[in-house]
Amino acid sequence: MKTYFADIIPKIQRFSQKLDDLTNLTNQHWISIGEINQNKQVYIFRTNNQLLISNNGIVDKGRWEYLGNQSLLIESKEECYLLKHGFFDENVIALKLDSTNNYAFFVNETKYHKELDNIEDILKFLEIKYLK
């Protein structure tokens, strides 16, 4: 499934914005689409650089920082990640793990106006927004 989304990025790249517009990033409910059918992971980037990560409603706190040069640093209890811009707008974020071809994909549940709980909901959302 991640390969499918990685293949979509070039098709929708013309819609991408720069990552430095943090108003589109902060105080939104960003759903990680990696394992959504087994585990709903919600990321909330707060304006004070606190990161809330909800795993099926159980919340861990971390930190995030915009480093400039289209890069984000994300810290959780276990690890710290340097992520680069792949695609970004008010609806979708694709962040590439630095020095790899691995992406983390997020969809803005706040803009969908209902819960995104499975991959079918996300695909429908992306098709309506970008491919139709």
PDB file of C-alpha atoms in Angstrom:
ATOM      1  CA  MET A   1       0.000   0.000   0.000  1.00  0.00           C
ATOM      2  CA  LYS A   2       2.810   2.443   0.783  1.00  0.00           C
ATOM      3  CA  THR A   3       4.191   1.819  -2.712  1.00  0.00           C
ATOM      4  CA  TYR A   4       0.844   2.891  -4.159  1.00  0.00           C
ATOM      5  CA  PHE A   5       0.977   6.177  -2.274  1.00  0.00           C
ATOM      6  CA  ALA A   6       4.648   6.715  -3.194  1.00  0.00           C
ATOM      7  CA  ASP A   7       3.623   6.313  -6.844  1.00  0.00           C
ATOM      8  CA  ILE A   8       0.871   8.941  -6.442  1.00  0.00           C
ATOM      9  CA  ILE A   9       3.275  11.662  -5.235  1.00  0.00           C
ATOM     10  CA  PRO A  10       4.612  12.589  -8.708  1.00  0.00           C
ATOM     11  CA  LYS A  11       1.031  12.730 -10.048  1.00  0.00           C
ATOM     12  CA  ILE A  12      -0.121  15.225  -7.420  1.00  0.00           C
ATOM     13  CA  GLN A  13       3.186  17.122  -6.948  1.00  0.00           C
ATOM     14  CA  ARG A  14       1.824  20.208  -8.714  1.00  0.00           C
ATOM     15  CA  PHE A  15      -0.533  20.700  -5.740  1.00  0.00           C
ATOM     16  CA  SER A  16       2.297  20.640  -3.175  1.00  0.00           C
ATOM     17  CA  GLN A  17       3.137  23.601  -0.969  1.00  0.00           C
ATOM     18  CA  LYS A  18       6.286  24.356   0.949  1.00  0.00           C
ATOM     19  CA  LEU A  19       6.543  22.752   4.364  1.00  0.00           C
ATOM     20  CA  ASP A  20       7.394  26.087   5.998  1.00  0.00           C
ATOM     21  CA  ASP A  21       3.705  27.134   6.086  1.00  0.00           C
ATOM     22  CA  LEU A  22       3.211  25.758   9.568  1.00  0.00           C
ATOM     23  CA  THR A  23      -0.375  27.008   9.857  1.00  0.00           C
ATOM     24  CA  ASN A  24      -1.445  24.079   7.649  1.00  0.00           C
ATOM     25  CA  LEU A  25       0.513  21.660   9.842  1.00  0.00           C
ATOM     26  CA  THR A  26      -0.362  22.726  13.376  1.00  0.00           C
ATOM     27  CA  ASN A  27      -3.485  21.947  15.403  1.00  0.00           C
ATOM     28  CA  GLN A  28      -4.824  19.467  12.833  1.00  0.00           C
ATOM     29  CA  HIS A  29      -5.499  15.748  13.229  1.00  0.00           C
ATOM     30  CA  TRP A  30      -3.026  14.052  10.854  1.00  0.00           C
ATOM     31  CA  ILE A  31      -3.806  10.344  10.385  1.00  0.00           C
ATOM     32  CA  SER A  32      -0.878   8.073   9.583  1.00  0.00           C
ATOM     33  CA  ILE A  33      -1.971   5.738   6.820  1.00  0.00           C
ATOM     34  CA  GLY A  34       0.747   3.130   7.373  1.00  0.00           C
ATOM     35  CA  GLU A  35      -1.240   0.561   9.365  1.00  0.00           C
ATOM     36  CA  ILE A  36      -4.635   2.241   9.582  1.00  0.00           C
ATOM     37  CA  ASN A  37      -6.630  -0.978   9.215  1.00  0.00           C
ATOM     38  CA  GLN A  38      -4.982  -2.376  12.387  1.00  0.00           C
ATOM     39  CA  ASN A  39      -4.044   0.752  14.344  1.00  0.00           C
ATOM     40  CA  LYS A  40      -5.290   4.324  14.023  1.00  0.00           C
ATOM     41  CA  GLN A  41      -2.402   6.690  14.708  1.00  0.00           C
ATOM     42  CA  VAL A  42      -3.190  10.408  14.976  1.00  0.00           C
ATOM     43  CA  TYR A  43      -0.450  13.064  15.048  1.00  0.00           C
ATOM     44  CA  ILE A  44      -1.246  16.543  16.370  1.00  0.00           C
ATOM     45  CA  PHE A  45       1.523  19.111  15.897  1.00  0.00           C
ATOM     46  CA  ARG A  46       0.860  21.800  18.505  1.00  0.00           C
ATOM     47  CA  THR A  47       2.117  25.371  18.105  1.00  0.00           C
ATOM     48  CA  ASN A  48       4.352  25.018  21.187  1.00  0.00           C
ATOM     49  CA  ASN A  49       6.293  22.236  19.378  1.00  0.00           C
ATOM     50  CA  GLN A  50       4.650  19.527  21.446  1.00  0.00           C
ATOM     51  CA  LEU A  51       3.610  16.494  19.419  1.00  0.00           C
ATOM     52  CA  LEU A  52       0.661  14.376  20.515  1.00  0.00           C
ATOM     53  CA  ILE A  53       0.630  10.846  19.093  1.00  0.00           C
ATOM     54  CA  SER A  54      -2.580   8.905  19.676  1.00  0.00           C
ATOM     55  CA  ASN A  55      -2.565   5.135  19.098  1.00  0.00           C
ATOM     56  CA  ASN A  56      -6.198   4.025  19.131  1.00  0.00           C
ATOM     57  CA  GLY A  57      -6.935   6.757  21.672  1.00  0.00           C
ATOM     58  CA  ILE A  58      -3.895   6.210  23.932  1.00  0.00           C
ATOM     59  CA  VAL A  59      -1.726   9.324  23.752  1.00  0.00           C
ATOM     60  CA  ASP A  60       2.040   9.698  23.973  1.00  0.00           C
ATOM     61  CA  LYS A  61       3.742  13.072  23.953  1.00  0.00           C
ATOM     62  CA  GLY A  62       6.742  13.964  21.872  1.00  0.00           C
ATOM     63  CA  ARG A  63       8.311  17.004  20.258  1.00  0.00           C
ATOM     64  CA  TRP A  64       8.589  18.331  16.741  1.00  0.00           C
ATOM     65  CA  GLU A  65      10.648  21.107  15.209  1.00  0.00           C
ATOM     66  CA  TYR A  66      10.746  22.698  11.770  1.00  0.00           C
ATOM     67  CA  LEU A  67      14.446  22.905  10.902  1.00  0.00           C
ATOM     68  CA  GLY A  68      14.182  24.961   7.732  1.00  0.00           C
ATOM     69  CA  ASN A  69      15.250  23.593   4.353  1.00  0.00           C
ATOM     70  CA  GLN A  70      11.925  21.684   4.138  1.00  0.00           C
ATOM     71  CA  SER A  71      12.889  19.409   7.074  1.00  0.00           C
ATOM     72  CA  LEU A  72      11.119  18.304  10.249  1.00  0.00           C
ATOM     73  CA  LEU A  73      12.603  16.703  13.328  1.00  0.00           C
ATOM     74  CA  ILE A  74      10.157  14.423  15.149  1.00  0.00           C
ATOM     75  CA  GLU A  75      10.994  13.005  18.566  1.00  0.00           C
ATOM     76  CA  SER A  76       9.018  10.320  20.345  1.00  0.00           C
ATOM     77  CA  LYS A  77       9.832   8.364  23.486  1.00  0.00           C
ATOM     78  CA  GLU A  78      11.648   5.698  21.498  1.00  0.00           C
ATOM     79  CA  GLU A  79      13.224   7.450  18.519  1.00  0.00           C
ATOM     80  CA  CYS A  80      14.067  10.666  16.729  1.00  0.00           C
ATOM     81  CA  TYR A  81      13.474  11.121  12.972  1.00  0.00           C
ATOM     82  CA  LEU A  82      14.745  13.599  10.395  1.00  0.00           C
ATOM     83  CA  LEU A  83      12.051  13.895   7.729  1.00  0.00           C
ATOM     84  CA  LYS A  84      12.183  15.770   4.428  1.00  0.00           C
ATOM     85  CA  HIS A  85       9.387  17.269   2.351  1.00  0.00           C
ATOM     86  CA  GLY A  86       7.824  14.911  -0.178  1.00  0.00           C
ATOM     87  CA  PHE A  87       4.379  16.472  -0.561  1.00  0.00           C
ATOM     88  CA  PHE A  88       2.471  18.915   1.601  1.00  0.00           C
ATOM     89  CA  ASP A  89      -0.827  20.727   1.497  1.00  0.00           C
ATOM     90  CA  GLU A  90      -3.756  21.235   3.842  1.00  0.00           C
ATOM     91  CA  ASN A  91      -4.994  17.683   3.177  1.00  0.00           C
ATOM     92  CA  VAL A  92      -1.954  15.422   2.787  1.00  0.00           C
ATOM     93  CA  ILE A  93       1.632  15.190   4.018  1.00  0.00           C
ATOM     94  CA  ALA A  94       4.231  12.824   2.596  1.00  0.00           C
ATOM     95  CA  LEU A  95       7.482  12.992   4.550  1.00  0.00           C
ATOM     96  CA  LYS A  96      10.565  11.131   3.411  1.00  0.00           C
ATOM     97  CA  LEU A  97      12.905   9.653   6.005  1.00  0.00           C
ATOM     98  CA  ASP A  98      16.249  11.369   5.312  1.00  0.00           C
ATOM     99  CA  SER A  99      18.670   9.392   3.130  1.00  0.00           C
ATOM    100  CA  THR A 100      16.090   6.695   2.318  1.00  0.00           C
ATOM    101  CA  ASN A 101      13.209   6.134  -0.083  1.00  0.00           C
ATOM    102  CA  ASN A 102      10.811   5.472   2.814  1.00  0.00           C
ATOM    103  CA  TYR A 103       7.838   7.796   3.225  1.00  0.00           C
ATOM    104  CA  ALA A 104       5.452   8.490   6.057  1.00  0.00           C
ATOM    105  CA  PHE A 105       2.015   9.463   4.750  1.00  0.00           C
ATOM    106  CA  PHE A 106      -0.583  11.476   6.641  1.00  0.00           C
ATOM    107  CA  VAL A 107      -4.092  12.636   5.768  1.00  0.00           C
ATOM    108  CA  ASN A 108      -5.759  15.555   7.528  1.00  0.00           C
ATOM    109  CA  GLU A 109      -8.833  14.106   9.201  1.00  0.00           C
ATOM    110  CA  THR A 110      -9.901  17.631  10.228  1.00  0.00           C
ATOM    111  CA  LYS A 111     -10.458  18.526   6.543  1.00  0.00           C
ATOM    112  CA  TYR A 112     -12.370  15.310   5.824  1.00  0.00           C
ATOM    113  CA  HIS A 113     -15.111  16.273   8.323  1.00  0.00           C
ATOM    114  CA  LYS A 114     -15.535  12.715   9.591  1.00  0.00           C
ATOM    115  CA  GLU A 115     -13.289   9.979  10.921  1.00  0.00           C
ATOM    116  CA  LEU A 116     -10.862   8.225   8.601  1.00  0.00           C
ATOM    117  CA  ASP A 117     -10.697   4.690   9.951  1.00  0.00           C
ATOM    118  CA  ASN A 118      -9.619   2.560   7.007  1.00  0.00           C
ATOM    119  CA  ILE A 119      -7.633   2.633   3.804  1.00  0.00           C
ATOM    120  CA  GLU A 120     -10.756   2.743   1.634  1.00  0.00           C
ATOM    121  CA  ASP A 121     -11.833   6.049   3.246  1.00  0.00           C
ATOM    122  CA  ILE A 122      -8.384   7.500   2.609  1.00  0.00           C
ATOM    123  CA  LEU A 123      -8.242   6.386  -1.016  1.00  0.00           C
ATOM    124  CA  LYS A 124     -11.694   7.849  -1.627  1.00  0.00           C
ATOM    125  CA  PHE A 125     -10.613  11.135  -0.018  1.00  0.00           C
ATOM    126  CA  LEU A 126      -7.424  11.338  -2.144  1.00  0.00           C
ATOM    127  CA  GLU A 127      -9.205  10.504  -5.385  1.00  0.00           C
ATOM    128  CA  ILE A 128     -11.877  13.148  -4.797  1.00  0.00           C
ATOM    129  CA  LYS A 129      -9.318  15.830  -3.878  1.00  0.00           C
ATOM    130  CA  TYR A 130      -6.657  15.207  -6.522  1.00  0.00           C
ATOM    131  CA  LEU A 131      -7.570  12.802  -9.276  1.00  0.00           C
ATOM    132  CA  LYS A 132     -11.103  13.848 -10.277  1.00  0.00           C
TER     133      LYS A 132
END
